[in-house]
Tab-separated table of C-alpha atoms in Angstrom:
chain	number	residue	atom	x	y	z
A	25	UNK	CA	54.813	115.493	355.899
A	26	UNK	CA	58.268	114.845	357.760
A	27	UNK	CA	60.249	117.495	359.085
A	28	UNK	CA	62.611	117.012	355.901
A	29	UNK	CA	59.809	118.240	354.242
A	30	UNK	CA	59.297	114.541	352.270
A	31	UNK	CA	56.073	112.851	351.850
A	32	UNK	CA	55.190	110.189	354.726
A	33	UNK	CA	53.583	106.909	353.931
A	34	UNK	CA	49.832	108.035	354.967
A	35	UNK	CA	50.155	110.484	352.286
A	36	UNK	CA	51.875	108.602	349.143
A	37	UNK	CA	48.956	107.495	346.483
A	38	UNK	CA	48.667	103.519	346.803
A	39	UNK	CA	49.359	101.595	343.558
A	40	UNK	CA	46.425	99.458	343.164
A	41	UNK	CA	47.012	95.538	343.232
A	42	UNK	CA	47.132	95.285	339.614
A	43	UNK	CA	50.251	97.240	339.147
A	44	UNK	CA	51.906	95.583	341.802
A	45	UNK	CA	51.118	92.196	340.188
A	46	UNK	CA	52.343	93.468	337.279
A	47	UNK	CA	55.667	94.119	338.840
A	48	UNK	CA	55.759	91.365	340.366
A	49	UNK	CA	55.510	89.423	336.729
A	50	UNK	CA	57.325	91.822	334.556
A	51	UNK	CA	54.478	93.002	332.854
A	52	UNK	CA	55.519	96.443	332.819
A	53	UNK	CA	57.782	99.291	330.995
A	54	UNK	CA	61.334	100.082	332.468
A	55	UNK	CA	60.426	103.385	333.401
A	56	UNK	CA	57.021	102.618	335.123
A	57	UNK	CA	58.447	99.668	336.746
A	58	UNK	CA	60.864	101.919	337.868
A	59	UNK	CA	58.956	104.267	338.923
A	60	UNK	CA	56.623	101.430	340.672
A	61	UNK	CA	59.447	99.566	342.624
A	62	UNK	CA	60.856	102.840	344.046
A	63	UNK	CA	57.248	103.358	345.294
A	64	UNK	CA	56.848	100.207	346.998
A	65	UNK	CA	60.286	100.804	348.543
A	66	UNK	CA	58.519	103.957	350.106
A	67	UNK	CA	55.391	103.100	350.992
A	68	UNK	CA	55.043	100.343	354.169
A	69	UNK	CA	51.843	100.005	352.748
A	70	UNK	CA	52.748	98.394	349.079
A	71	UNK	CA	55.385	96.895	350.424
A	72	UNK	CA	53.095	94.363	352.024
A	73	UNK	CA	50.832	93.877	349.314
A	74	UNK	CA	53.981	93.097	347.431
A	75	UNK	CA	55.406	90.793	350.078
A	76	UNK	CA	51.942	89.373	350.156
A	77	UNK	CA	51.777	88.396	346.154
A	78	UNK	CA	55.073	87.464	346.085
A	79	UNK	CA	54.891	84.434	348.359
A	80	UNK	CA	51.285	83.780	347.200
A	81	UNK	CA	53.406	83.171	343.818
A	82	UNK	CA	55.803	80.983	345.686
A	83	UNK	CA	52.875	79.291	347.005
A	84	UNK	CA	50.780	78.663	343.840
A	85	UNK	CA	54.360	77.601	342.221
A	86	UNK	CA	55.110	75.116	344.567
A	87	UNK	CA	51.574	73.756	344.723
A	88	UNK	CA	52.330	73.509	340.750
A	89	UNK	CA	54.989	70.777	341.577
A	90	UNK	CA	52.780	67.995	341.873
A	91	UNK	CA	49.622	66.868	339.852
A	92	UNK	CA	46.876	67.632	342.302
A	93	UNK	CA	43.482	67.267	341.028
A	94	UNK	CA	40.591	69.970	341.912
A	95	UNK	CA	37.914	68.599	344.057
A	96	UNK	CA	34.551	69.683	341.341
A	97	UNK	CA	33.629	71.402	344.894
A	98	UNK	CA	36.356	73.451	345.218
A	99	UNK	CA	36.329	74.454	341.088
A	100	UNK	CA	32.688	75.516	342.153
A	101	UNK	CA	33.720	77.330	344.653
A	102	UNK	CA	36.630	79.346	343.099
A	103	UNK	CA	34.312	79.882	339.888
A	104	UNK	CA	31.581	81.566	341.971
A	105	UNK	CA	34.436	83.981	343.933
A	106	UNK	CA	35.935	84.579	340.022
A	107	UNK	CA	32.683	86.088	338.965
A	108	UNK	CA	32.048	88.004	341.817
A	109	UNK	CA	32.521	91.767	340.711
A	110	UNK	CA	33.963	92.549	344.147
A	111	UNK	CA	36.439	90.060	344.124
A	112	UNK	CA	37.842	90.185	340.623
A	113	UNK	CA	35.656	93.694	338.914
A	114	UNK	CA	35.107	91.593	336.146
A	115	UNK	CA	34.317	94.940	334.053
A	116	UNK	CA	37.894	95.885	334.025
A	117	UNK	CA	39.802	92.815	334.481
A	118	UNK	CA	37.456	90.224	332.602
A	119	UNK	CA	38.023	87.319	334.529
A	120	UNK	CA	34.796	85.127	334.319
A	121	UNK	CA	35.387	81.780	334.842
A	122	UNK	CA	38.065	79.158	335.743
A	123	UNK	CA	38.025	78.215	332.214
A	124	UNK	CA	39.796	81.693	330.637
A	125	UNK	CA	42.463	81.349	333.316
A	126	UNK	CA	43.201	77.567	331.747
A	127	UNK	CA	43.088	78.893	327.672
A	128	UNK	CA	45.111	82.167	328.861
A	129	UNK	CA	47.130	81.605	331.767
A	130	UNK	CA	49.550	84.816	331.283
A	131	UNK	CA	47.042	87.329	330.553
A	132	UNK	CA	44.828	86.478	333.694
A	133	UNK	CA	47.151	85.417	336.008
A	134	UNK	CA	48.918	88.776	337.606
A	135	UNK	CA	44.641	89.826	338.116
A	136	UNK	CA	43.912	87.165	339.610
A	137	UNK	CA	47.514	87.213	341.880
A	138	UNK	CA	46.104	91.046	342.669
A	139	UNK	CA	42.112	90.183	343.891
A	140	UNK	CA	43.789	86.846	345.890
A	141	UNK	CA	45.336	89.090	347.862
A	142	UNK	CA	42.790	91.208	348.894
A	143	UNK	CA	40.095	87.620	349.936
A	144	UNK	CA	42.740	85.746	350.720
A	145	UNK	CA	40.988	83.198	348.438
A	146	UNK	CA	43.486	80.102	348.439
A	147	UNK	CA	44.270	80.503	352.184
A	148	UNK	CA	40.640	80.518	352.686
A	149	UNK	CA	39.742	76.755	350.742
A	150	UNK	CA	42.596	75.177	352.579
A	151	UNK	CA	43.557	72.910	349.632
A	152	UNK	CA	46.332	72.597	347.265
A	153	UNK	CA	45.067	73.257	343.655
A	154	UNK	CA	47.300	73.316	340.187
A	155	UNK	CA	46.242	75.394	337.260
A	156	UNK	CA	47.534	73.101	334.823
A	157	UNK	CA	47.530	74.901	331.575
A	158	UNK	CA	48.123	74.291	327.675
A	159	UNK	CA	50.139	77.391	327.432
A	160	UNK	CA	52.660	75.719	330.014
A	161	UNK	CA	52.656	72.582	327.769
A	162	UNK	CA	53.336	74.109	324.659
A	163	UNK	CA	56.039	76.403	325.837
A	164	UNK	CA	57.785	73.198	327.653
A	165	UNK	CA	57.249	71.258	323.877
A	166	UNK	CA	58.760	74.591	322.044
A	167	UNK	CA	61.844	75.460	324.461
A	168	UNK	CA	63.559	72.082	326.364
A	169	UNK	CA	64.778	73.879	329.392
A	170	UNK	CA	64.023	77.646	329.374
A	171	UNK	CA	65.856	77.716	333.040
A	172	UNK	CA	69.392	77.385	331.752
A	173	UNK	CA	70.786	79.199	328.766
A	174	UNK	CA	72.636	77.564	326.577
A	175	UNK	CA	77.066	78.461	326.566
A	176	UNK	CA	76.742	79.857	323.005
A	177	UNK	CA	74.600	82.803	321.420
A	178	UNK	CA	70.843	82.242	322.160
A	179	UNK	CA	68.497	84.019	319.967
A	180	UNK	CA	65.753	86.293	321.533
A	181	UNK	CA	63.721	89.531	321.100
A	182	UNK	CA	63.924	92.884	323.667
A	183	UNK	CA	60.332	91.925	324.321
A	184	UNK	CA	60.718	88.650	326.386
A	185	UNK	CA	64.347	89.810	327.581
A	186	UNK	CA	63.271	90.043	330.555
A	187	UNK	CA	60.460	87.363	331.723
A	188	UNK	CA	63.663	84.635	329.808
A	189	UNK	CA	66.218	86.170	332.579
A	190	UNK	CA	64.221	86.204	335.030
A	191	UNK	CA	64.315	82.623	334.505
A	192	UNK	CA	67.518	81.621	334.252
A	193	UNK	CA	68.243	83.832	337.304
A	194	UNK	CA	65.688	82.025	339.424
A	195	UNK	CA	67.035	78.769	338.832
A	196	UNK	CA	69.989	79.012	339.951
A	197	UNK	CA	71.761	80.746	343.056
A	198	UNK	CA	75.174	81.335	341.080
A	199	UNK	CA	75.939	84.047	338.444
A	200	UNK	CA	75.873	82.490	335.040
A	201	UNK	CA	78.875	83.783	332.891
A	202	UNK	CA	79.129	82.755	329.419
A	203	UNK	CA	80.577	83.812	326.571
A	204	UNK	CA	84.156	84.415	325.626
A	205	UNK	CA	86.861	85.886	328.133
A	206	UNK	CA	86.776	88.892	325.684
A	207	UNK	CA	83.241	89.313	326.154
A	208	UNK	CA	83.032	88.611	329.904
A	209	UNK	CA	85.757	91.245	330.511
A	210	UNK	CA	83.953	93.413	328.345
A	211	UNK	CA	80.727	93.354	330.344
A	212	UNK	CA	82.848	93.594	334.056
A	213	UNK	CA	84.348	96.651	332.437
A	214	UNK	CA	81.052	97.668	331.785
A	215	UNK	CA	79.503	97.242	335.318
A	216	UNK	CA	81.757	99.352	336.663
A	217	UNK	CA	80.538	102.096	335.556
A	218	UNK	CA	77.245	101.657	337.235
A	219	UNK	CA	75.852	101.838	340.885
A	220	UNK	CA	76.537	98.059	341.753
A	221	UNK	CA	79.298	96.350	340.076
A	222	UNK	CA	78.615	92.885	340.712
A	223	UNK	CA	77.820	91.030	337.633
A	224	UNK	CA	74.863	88.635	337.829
A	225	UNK	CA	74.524	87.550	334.112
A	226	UNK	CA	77.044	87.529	331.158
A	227	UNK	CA	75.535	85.965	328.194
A	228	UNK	CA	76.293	85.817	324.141
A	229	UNK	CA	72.868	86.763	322.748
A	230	UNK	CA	71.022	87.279	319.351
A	231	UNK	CA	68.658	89.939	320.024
A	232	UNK	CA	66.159	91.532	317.546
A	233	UNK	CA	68.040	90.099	314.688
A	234	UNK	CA	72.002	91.388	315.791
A	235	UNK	CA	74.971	90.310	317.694
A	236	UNK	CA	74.769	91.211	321.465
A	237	UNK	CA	75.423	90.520	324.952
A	238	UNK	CA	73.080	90.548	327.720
A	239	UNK	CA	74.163	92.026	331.086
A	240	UNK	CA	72.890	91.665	334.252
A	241	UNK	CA	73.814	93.615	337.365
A	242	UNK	CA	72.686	93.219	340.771
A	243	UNK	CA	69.861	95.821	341.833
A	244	UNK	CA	69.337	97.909	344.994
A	245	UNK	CA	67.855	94.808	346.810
A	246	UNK	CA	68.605	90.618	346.785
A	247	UNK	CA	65.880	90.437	344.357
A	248	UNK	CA	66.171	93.218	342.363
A	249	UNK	CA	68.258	92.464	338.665
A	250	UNK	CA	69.321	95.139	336.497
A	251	UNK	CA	69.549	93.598	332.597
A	252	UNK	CA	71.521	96.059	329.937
A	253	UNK	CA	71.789	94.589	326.021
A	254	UNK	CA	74.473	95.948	324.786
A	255	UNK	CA	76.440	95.445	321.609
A	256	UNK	CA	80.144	95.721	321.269
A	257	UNK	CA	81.197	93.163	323.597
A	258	UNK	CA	81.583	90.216	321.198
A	259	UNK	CA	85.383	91.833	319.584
A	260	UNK	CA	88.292	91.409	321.146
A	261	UNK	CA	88.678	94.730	323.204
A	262	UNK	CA	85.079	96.382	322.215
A	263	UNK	CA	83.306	98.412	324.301
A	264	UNK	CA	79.558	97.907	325.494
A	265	UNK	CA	77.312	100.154	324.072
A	266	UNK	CA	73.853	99.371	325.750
A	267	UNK	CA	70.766	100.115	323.481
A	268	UNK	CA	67.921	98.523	325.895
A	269	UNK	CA	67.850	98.337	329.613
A	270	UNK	CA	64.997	97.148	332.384
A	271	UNK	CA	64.845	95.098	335.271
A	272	UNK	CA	63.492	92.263	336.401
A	273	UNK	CA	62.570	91.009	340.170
A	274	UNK	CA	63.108	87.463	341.134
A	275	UNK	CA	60.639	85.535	343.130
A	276	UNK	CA	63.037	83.013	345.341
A	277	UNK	CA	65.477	85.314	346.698
């Protein structure tokens, strides 16, 4: 304990890997990803490991650039390490094979993000490899460019709010304001009422079946993205009402 009488960094609970991957990806609720990035924030400690997944991420992303194809050696390699109960505790996260990470990409990947940090598994083989997946395919085939929202209303659900703005904040360094001047002065009139006033994201949304707007504002760090949906922005002189909030952290900040 400081002299301040607050908690220091030897004596703060870890979060395991898994939850940290999870924040990384946006896997979790608004208040425990809350509650999760004001720990790592804390804690030296998880701060690494988060630094650490993070540009593993980067790494695995840009590796994803190019088709590289897997030397059979290497897939032998990474298959034995996946079913390896200390690397992966395939009781709990169920990670067996190279094959489940292919057919389900999004369920295994934050895992796997979480044990790769502790082996330092891709540093290790030396080689670039690309998990080139079906699920990647068919959301390219079903969306045409998921990294740039489109000027009018898109339609989406409170449920992938945030993993959509995350990427159309990623991909580009600007702030992307859409929507009518009505609506835009709506949401700057709503930012500043909160903690940081500088407006990320302004854009004419669909959400759950009614007329919206979705607001981002920047966080408490570079990365960091708060996202409010709020209706009541789309009238001439209306007043945001938010009625979902979370936040999302980007990866190339």
């Amino acid at each position: 304990m400081t002299e301040s009488g607050l908690p220091t960094s030897e004596h703060l609970e870890h979060l395991d890997t898994d939850t940290i991957a999870d924040l990384i990806e946006n896997l979790l609720p608004a208040t425990e990803a809350h509650s999760a990035r004001e720990h790592v924030k804390a804690c030296p400690e998880c701060q690494q490991t988060y630094d650490a997944l993070v540009q593993l991420s980067e790494d695995l992303a840009e590796e994803g650039r190019e088709d590289i194809p897997m030397p059979a050696d290497v897939a032998e390699h990474l298959d034995a390490v996946l079913v390896s109960e200390s690397v992966l505790r395939a009781s709990t996260v169920g990670v067996h094979s190279l094959a489940q990470i292919r057919e389900e990409p999004r369920r295994h990947l934050p895992k796997l993000l979480g044990a790769a940090a502790g082996v330092v598994l891709i540093a290790a083989i030396g080689v670039g490899v690309v998990f080139a997946t079906k699920d990647q395919a068919n959301e390219g085939a079903a969306n045409t460019d998921q990294s740039t929202p489109p000027t009018d209303a898109v339609t989406i659900t409170t449920g992938n709010l945030a993993q959509q703005t995350q990427k159309w904040l990623e991909h580009t360094p600007n702030a992307i304001l859409h929507g009518s001047a009505a609506e835009q002065s709506c949401a700057k009139t709503f930012a500043t009422s909160r903690a940081n006033a500088t407006v990320r994201l302004v854009q004419p949304a669909k959400i759950d079946g009614r007329r919206a707007t979705i607001i981002g504002l920047q966080g408490g760090s570079a990365r960091e993205i708060q996202i409010f949906a709020v209706t009541g922005c789309d009238q001439p002189g209306g007043v945001a009402s938010s009625f979902y909030d979370t936040s999302v952290t980007l990866r190339n900040r």
